[in-house]
PDB file of C-alpha atoms in Angstrom:
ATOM      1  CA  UNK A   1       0.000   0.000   0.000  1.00  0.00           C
ATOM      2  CA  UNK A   2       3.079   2.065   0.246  1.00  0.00           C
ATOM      3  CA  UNK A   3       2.273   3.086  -3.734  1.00  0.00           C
ATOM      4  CA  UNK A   4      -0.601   5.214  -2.730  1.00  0.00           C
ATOM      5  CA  UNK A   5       1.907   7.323  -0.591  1.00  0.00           C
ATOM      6  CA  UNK A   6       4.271   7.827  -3.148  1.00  0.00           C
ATOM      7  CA  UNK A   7       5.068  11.316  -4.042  1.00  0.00           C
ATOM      8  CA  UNK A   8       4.164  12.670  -1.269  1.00  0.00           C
ATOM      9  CA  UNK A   9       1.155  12.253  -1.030  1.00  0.00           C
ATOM     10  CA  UNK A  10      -1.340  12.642   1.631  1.00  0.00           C
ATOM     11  CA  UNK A  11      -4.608  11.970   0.579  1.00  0.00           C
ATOM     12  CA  UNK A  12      -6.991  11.869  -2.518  1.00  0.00           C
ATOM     13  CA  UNK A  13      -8.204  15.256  -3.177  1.00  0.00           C
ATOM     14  CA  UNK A  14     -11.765  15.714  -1.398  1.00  0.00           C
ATOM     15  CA  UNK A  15     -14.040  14.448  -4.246  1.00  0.00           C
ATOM     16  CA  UNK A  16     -11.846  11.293  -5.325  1.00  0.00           C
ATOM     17  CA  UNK A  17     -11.277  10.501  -1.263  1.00  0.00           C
ATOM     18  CA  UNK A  18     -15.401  10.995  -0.979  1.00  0.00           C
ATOM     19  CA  UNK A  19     -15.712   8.087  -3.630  1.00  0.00           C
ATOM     20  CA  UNK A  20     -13.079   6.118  -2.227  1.00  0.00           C
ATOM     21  CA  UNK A  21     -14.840   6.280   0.715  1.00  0.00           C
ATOM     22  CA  UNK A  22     -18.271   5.187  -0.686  1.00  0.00           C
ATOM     23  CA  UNK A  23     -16.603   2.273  -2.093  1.00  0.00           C
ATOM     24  CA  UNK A  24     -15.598   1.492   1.438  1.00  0.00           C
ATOM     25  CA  UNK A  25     -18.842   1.118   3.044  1.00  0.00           C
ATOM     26  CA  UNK A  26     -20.494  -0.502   0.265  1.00  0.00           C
ATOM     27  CA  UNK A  27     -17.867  -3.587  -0.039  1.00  0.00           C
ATOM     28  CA  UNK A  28     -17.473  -3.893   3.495  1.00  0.00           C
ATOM     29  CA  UNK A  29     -21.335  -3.293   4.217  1.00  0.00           C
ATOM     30  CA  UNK A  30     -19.954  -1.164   7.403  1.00  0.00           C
ATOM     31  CA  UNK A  31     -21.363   2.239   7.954  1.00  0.00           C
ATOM     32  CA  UNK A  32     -18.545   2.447  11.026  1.00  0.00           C
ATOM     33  CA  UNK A  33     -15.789   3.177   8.916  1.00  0.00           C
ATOM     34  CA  UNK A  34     -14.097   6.237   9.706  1.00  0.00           C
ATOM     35  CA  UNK A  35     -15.201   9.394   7.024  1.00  0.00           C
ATOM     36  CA  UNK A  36     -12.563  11.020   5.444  1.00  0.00           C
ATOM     37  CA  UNK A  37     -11.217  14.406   6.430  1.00  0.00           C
ATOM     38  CA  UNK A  38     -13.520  15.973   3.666  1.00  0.00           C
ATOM     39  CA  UNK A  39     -15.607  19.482   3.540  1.00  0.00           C
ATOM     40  CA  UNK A  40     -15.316  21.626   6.619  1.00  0.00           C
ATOM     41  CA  UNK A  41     -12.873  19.060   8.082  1.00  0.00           C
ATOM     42  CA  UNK A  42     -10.578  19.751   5.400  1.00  0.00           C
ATOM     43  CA  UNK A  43      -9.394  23.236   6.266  1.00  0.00           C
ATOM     44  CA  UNK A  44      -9.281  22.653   9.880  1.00  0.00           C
ATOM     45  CA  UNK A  45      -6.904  19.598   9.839  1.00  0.00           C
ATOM     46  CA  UNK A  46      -3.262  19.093   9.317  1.00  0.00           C
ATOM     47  CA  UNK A  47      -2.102  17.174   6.773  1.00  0.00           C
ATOM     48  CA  UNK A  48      -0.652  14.566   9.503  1.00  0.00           C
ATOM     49  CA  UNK A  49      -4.064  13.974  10.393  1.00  0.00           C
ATOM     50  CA  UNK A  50      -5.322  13.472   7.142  1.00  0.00           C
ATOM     51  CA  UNK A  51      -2.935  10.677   6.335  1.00  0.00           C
ATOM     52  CA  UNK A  52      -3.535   9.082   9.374  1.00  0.00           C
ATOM     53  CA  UNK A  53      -7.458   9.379   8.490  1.00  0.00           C
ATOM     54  CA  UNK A  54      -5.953   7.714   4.544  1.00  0.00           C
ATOM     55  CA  UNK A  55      -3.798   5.228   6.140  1.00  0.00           C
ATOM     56  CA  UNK A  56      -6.676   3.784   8.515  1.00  0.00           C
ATOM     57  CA  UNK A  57      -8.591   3.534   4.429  1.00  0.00           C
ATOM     58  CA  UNK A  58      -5.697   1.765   3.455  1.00  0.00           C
ATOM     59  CA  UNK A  59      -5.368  -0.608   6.421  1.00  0.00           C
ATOM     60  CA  UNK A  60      -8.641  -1.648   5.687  1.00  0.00           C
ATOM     61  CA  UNK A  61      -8.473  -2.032   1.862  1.00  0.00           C
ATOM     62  CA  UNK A  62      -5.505  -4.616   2.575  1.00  0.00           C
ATOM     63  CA  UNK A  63      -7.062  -6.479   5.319  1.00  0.00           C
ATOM     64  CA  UNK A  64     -10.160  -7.203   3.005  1.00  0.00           C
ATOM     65  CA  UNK A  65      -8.698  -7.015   0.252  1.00  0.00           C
ATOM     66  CA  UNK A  66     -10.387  -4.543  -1.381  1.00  0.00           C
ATOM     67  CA  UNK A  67      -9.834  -5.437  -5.260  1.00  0.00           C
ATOM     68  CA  UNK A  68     -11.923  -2.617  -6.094  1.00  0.00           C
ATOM     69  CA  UNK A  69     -10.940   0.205  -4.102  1.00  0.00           C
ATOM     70  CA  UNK A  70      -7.098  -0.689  -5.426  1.00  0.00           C
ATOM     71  CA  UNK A  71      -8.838   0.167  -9.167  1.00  0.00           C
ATOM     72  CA  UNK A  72     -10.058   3.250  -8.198  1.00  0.00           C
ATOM     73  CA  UNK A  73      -6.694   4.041  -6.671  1.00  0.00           C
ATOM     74  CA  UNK A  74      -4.702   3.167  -9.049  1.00  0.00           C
ATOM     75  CA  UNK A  75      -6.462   4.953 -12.007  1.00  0.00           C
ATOM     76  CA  UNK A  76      -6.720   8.331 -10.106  1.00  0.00           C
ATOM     77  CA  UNK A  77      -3.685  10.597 -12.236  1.00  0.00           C
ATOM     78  CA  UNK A  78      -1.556  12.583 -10.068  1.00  0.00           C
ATOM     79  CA  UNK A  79      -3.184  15.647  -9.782  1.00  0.00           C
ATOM     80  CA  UNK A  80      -6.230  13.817  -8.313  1.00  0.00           C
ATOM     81  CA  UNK A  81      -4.115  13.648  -5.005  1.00  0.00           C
ATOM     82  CA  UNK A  82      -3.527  16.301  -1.966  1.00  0.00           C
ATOM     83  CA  UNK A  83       0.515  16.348  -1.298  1.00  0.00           C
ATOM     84  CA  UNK A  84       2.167  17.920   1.178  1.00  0.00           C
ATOM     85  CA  UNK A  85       4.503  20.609   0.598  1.00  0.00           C
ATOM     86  CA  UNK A  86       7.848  20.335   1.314  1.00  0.00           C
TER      87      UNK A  86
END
């Protein structure tokens, strides 16, 4: 899962991270999972907490194996992605 972070990256930018999300829930059937750091939440947190937010996505996606979510990933170009500045 170490890809995804590649670049630094952070995060999928808000709408990408929102569908990311979506596919979450509806492969795992849980509601629980945690939201990502999206909308108001987004100017109001670090970027430290947003990849801790992404890695807790990722954790999941390789504990179920989550064959779908690593599509969506892996299409989204670059520029689809938050980084943080260096």
């Amino acid at each position: 899962m170490e890809k995804y972070l590649l670049n630094n990256r952070v995060c999928p930018l808000p709408m990408n991270w929102n569908e990311l999300y979506k596919i979450l829930v509806r492969e795992t059937r849980n509601s629980g999972i945690q939201k990502p750091l999206i909308l108001a939440a987004w100017n109001f947190t670090s970027d430290e907490q947003k990849l801790g937010r992404f890695e807790e996505h990722l954790k999941l996606i390789e504990e179920k194996n989550i064959i779908t979510a690593k599509v969506f990933l892996d299409g989204l170009e670059e520029d689809k992605w938050y980084h943080k500045e260096i």
